[in-house]
Structure formats: structure tokens, C-alpha cells
Coordinates of C-alpha atoms in Angstrom, one line a residue:
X242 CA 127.5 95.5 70.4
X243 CA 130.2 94.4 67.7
X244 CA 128.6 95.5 64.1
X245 CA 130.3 92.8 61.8
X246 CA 129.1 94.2 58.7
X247 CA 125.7 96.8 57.4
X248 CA 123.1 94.1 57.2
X249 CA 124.3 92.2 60.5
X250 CA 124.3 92.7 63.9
X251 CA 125.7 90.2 66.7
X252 CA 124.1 90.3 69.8
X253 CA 124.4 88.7 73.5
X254 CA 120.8 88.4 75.6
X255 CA 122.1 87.3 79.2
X256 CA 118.6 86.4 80.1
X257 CA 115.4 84.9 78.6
X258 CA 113.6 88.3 79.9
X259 CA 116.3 90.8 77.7
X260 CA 115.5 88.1 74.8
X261 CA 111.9 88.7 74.6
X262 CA 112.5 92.6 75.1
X263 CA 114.6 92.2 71.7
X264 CA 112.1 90.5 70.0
X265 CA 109.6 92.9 71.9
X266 CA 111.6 95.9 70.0
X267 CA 111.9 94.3 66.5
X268 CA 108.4 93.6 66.8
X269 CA 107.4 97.2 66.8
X270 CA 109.2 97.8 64.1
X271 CA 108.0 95.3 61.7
X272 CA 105.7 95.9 58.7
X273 CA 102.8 94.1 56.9
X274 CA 104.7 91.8 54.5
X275 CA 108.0 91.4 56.8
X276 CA 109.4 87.6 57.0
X277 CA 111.3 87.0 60.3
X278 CA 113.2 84.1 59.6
X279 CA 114.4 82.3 63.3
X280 CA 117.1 79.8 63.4
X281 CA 118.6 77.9 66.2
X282 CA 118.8 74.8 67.7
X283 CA 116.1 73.4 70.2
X284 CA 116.4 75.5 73.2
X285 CA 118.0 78.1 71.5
X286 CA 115.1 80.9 72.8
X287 CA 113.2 80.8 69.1
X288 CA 109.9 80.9 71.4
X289 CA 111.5 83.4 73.8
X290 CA 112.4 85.9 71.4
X291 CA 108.8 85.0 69.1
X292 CA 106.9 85.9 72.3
X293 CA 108.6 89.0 72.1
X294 CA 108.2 89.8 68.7
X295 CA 104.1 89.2 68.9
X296 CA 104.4 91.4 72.3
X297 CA 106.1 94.2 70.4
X298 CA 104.0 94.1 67.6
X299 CA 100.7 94.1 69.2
X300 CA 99.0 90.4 69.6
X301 CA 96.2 89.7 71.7
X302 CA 97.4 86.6 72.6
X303 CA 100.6 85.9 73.8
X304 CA 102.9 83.5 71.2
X305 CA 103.3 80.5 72.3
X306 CA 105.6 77.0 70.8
X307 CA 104.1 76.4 67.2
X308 CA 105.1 72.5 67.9
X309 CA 102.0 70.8 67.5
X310 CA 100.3 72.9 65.4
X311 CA 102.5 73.9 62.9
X312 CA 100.5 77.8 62.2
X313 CA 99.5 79.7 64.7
X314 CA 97.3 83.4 63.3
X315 CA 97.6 86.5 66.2
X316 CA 95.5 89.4 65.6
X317 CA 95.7 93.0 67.0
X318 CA 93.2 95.2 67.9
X319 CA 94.5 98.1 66.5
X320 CA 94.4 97.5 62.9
X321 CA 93.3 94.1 62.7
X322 CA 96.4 93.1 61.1
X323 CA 97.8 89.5 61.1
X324 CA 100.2 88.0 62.3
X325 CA 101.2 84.4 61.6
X326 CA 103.9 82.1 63.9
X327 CA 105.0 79.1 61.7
X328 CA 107.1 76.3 62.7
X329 CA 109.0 74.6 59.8
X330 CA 111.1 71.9 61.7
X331 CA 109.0 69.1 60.0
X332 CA 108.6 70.5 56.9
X333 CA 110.5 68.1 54.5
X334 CA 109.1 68.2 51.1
X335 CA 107.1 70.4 48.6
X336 CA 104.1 68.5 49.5
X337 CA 104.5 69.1 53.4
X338 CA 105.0 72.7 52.6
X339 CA 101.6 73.1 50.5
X340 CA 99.6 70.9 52.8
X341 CA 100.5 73.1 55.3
X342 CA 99.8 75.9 53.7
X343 CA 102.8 77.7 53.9
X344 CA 102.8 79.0 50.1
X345 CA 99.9 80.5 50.4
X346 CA 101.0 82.1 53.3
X347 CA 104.2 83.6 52.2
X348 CA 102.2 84.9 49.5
X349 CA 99.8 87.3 51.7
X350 CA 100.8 90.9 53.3
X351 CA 101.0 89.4 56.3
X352 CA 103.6 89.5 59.1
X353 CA 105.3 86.0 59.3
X354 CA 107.7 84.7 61.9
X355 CA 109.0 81.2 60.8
X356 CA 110.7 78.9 63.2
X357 CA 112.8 76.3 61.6
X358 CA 113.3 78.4 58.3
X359 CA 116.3 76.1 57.1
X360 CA 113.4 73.0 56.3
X361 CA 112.1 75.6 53.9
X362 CA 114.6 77.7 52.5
X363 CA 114.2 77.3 49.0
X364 CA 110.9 78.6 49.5
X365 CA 111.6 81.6 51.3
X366 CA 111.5 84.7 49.2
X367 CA 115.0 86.5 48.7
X368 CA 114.6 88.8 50.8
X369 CA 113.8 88.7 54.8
X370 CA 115.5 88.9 58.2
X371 CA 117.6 86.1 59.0
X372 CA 118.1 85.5 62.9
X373 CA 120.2 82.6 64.1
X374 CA 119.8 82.3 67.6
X375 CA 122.8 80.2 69.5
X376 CA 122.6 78.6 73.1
X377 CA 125.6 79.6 74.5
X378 CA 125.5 78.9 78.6
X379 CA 123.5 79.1 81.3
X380 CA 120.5 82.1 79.9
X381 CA 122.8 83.7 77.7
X382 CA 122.2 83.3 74.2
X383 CA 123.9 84.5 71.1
X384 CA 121.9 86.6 68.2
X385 CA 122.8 87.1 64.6
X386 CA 120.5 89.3 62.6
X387 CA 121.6 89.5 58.7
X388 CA 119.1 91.6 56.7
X389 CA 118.8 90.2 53.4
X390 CA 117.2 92.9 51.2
X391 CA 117.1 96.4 51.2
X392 CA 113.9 96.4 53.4
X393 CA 115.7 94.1 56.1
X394 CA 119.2 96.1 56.1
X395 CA 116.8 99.3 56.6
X396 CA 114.6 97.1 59.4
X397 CA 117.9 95.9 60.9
X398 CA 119.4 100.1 61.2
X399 CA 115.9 101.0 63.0
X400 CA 116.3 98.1 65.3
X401 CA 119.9 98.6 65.8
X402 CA 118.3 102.6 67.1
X403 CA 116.0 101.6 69.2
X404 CA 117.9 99.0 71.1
X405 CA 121.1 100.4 71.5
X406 CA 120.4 104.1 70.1
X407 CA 123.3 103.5 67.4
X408 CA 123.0 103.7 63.6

């Protein structure tokens, strides 16, 4: 688990199960208001880890690919907080971005996992987690978390705790 620097962490998943149990842990950890930013080429395991996230944090349903409809609401039962599951990739202009809602959405105290976050990142708020998420061969993939914000570097020490019980 090489720590490059306080607000990253660089990871290797050897399978698309130990993928979703990351997102499955950062997903317990995340707050109302939190913006989990996923990066990655196609087939990188943005889904995978997604899954995970909505498993950890508590949705009814399971995630599933945003592709053809670009926002996707999960619910839990245990607060009736929401969840949404956004998928940027064709997301090209200002227009695109308020058709779809997305500004509006970004505004609410909502949890928000955004697939594709590059299409949109001079909308993004300053601060969030940033995940780039790197196919590298056969299952194993390649994980960079960089907190940007104060909330995020804290989010990112918690995670770092309960997945490798280092801080």
C-alpha cells in the first residue's frame, strides 16, 4: 500500500470482487453531500467499484452501468437518504449538463458518484474525491484516490483505516 502523499492513496485490486469490497468500504464511509468523482477508461471497473460504493453505503438496489440513462437515484431504507450514480462521458457542453440536470444535482446534500467526471470538471465543486481507476492486466486494476478538500483528505484517512487499518 505505497502512500505517495496525505491526500492520496495508490492502490492494486487483483480482482473485480476486492474492487467492489473497496468501493463497498468507501461507501460506508461517505456522507450526505460527498462527490465521488470516478475516472478511467472504458473497462477500467468504474461500475465495479460504483456497485460497491452503493453496496457499502446502503442501496436497495444494486448500481448498475449509468450508460443509457445518464442518472440513476438509489434509496436506502435506513434514512431515506439518496444516492445518485451519474455518468458524464457524453456530457459536452453547458447545455448537456443543465438538460441533464446535473447542476441541480451537484447543488443538493445528496451523495453523488460521477462516472466520466473529466466531461464536467469545470463544474465540479473544488472539493471532492478524485478516483482514477487504471486497467492494468488481466483483473487487476490500478486505484488512485486524491482527496481534494479537507473533507476528502479526512474521508480518504478513514478509508485508508478501515481497509488496511493504517493512518
Amino acid at each position: 500500500m505505497p502512500i505517495l502523499k496525505q491526500d492520496e492513496l495508490d492502490v492494486i485490486s487483483h480482482s473485480a470482487e476486492q474492487t467492489g469490497r473497496l468501493g463497498a468500504r468507501l461507501g460506508s464511509l461517505l456522507q450526505p453531500g460527498d462527490i465521488i468523482c470516478l475516472s478511467g477508461e472504458m473497462g477500467a471497473g468504474k461500475t465495479v467499484f460504483s456497485r460497491g460504493i452503493g453496496a457499502g453505503w446502503g442501496a436497495l438496489i444494486p448500481i448498475s452501468s449509468p450508460t443509457y440513462t445518464l442518472v440513476h437515484q438509489h434509496v436506502r431504507s435506513r434514512d431515506t437518504e439518496i444516492l445518485y450514480h451519474v455518468d458524464c462521458y457524453r456530457l459536452e457542453s453547458e447545455q448537456d449538463v443543465e438538460s441533464a440536470g446535473l447542476d441541480d444535482i451537484l447543488s443538493r446534500s445528496a451523495t453523488i458518484i460521477l462516472e466520466w467526471p473529466e466531461q464536467i470538471e469545470s463544474f465540479l465543486p473544488g472539493e471532492h474525491l478524485w478516483v482514477t481507476l487504471r486497467h492494468l492486466e488481466g483483473n487487476r486494476r490500478n486505484l488512485l484516490f486524491e482527496g481534494r478538500g479537507r473533507r476528502y483528505e479526512q474521508l480518504l484517512e478513514q478509508f485508508r483505516g478501515v481497509s488496511y487499518g493504517a493512518s
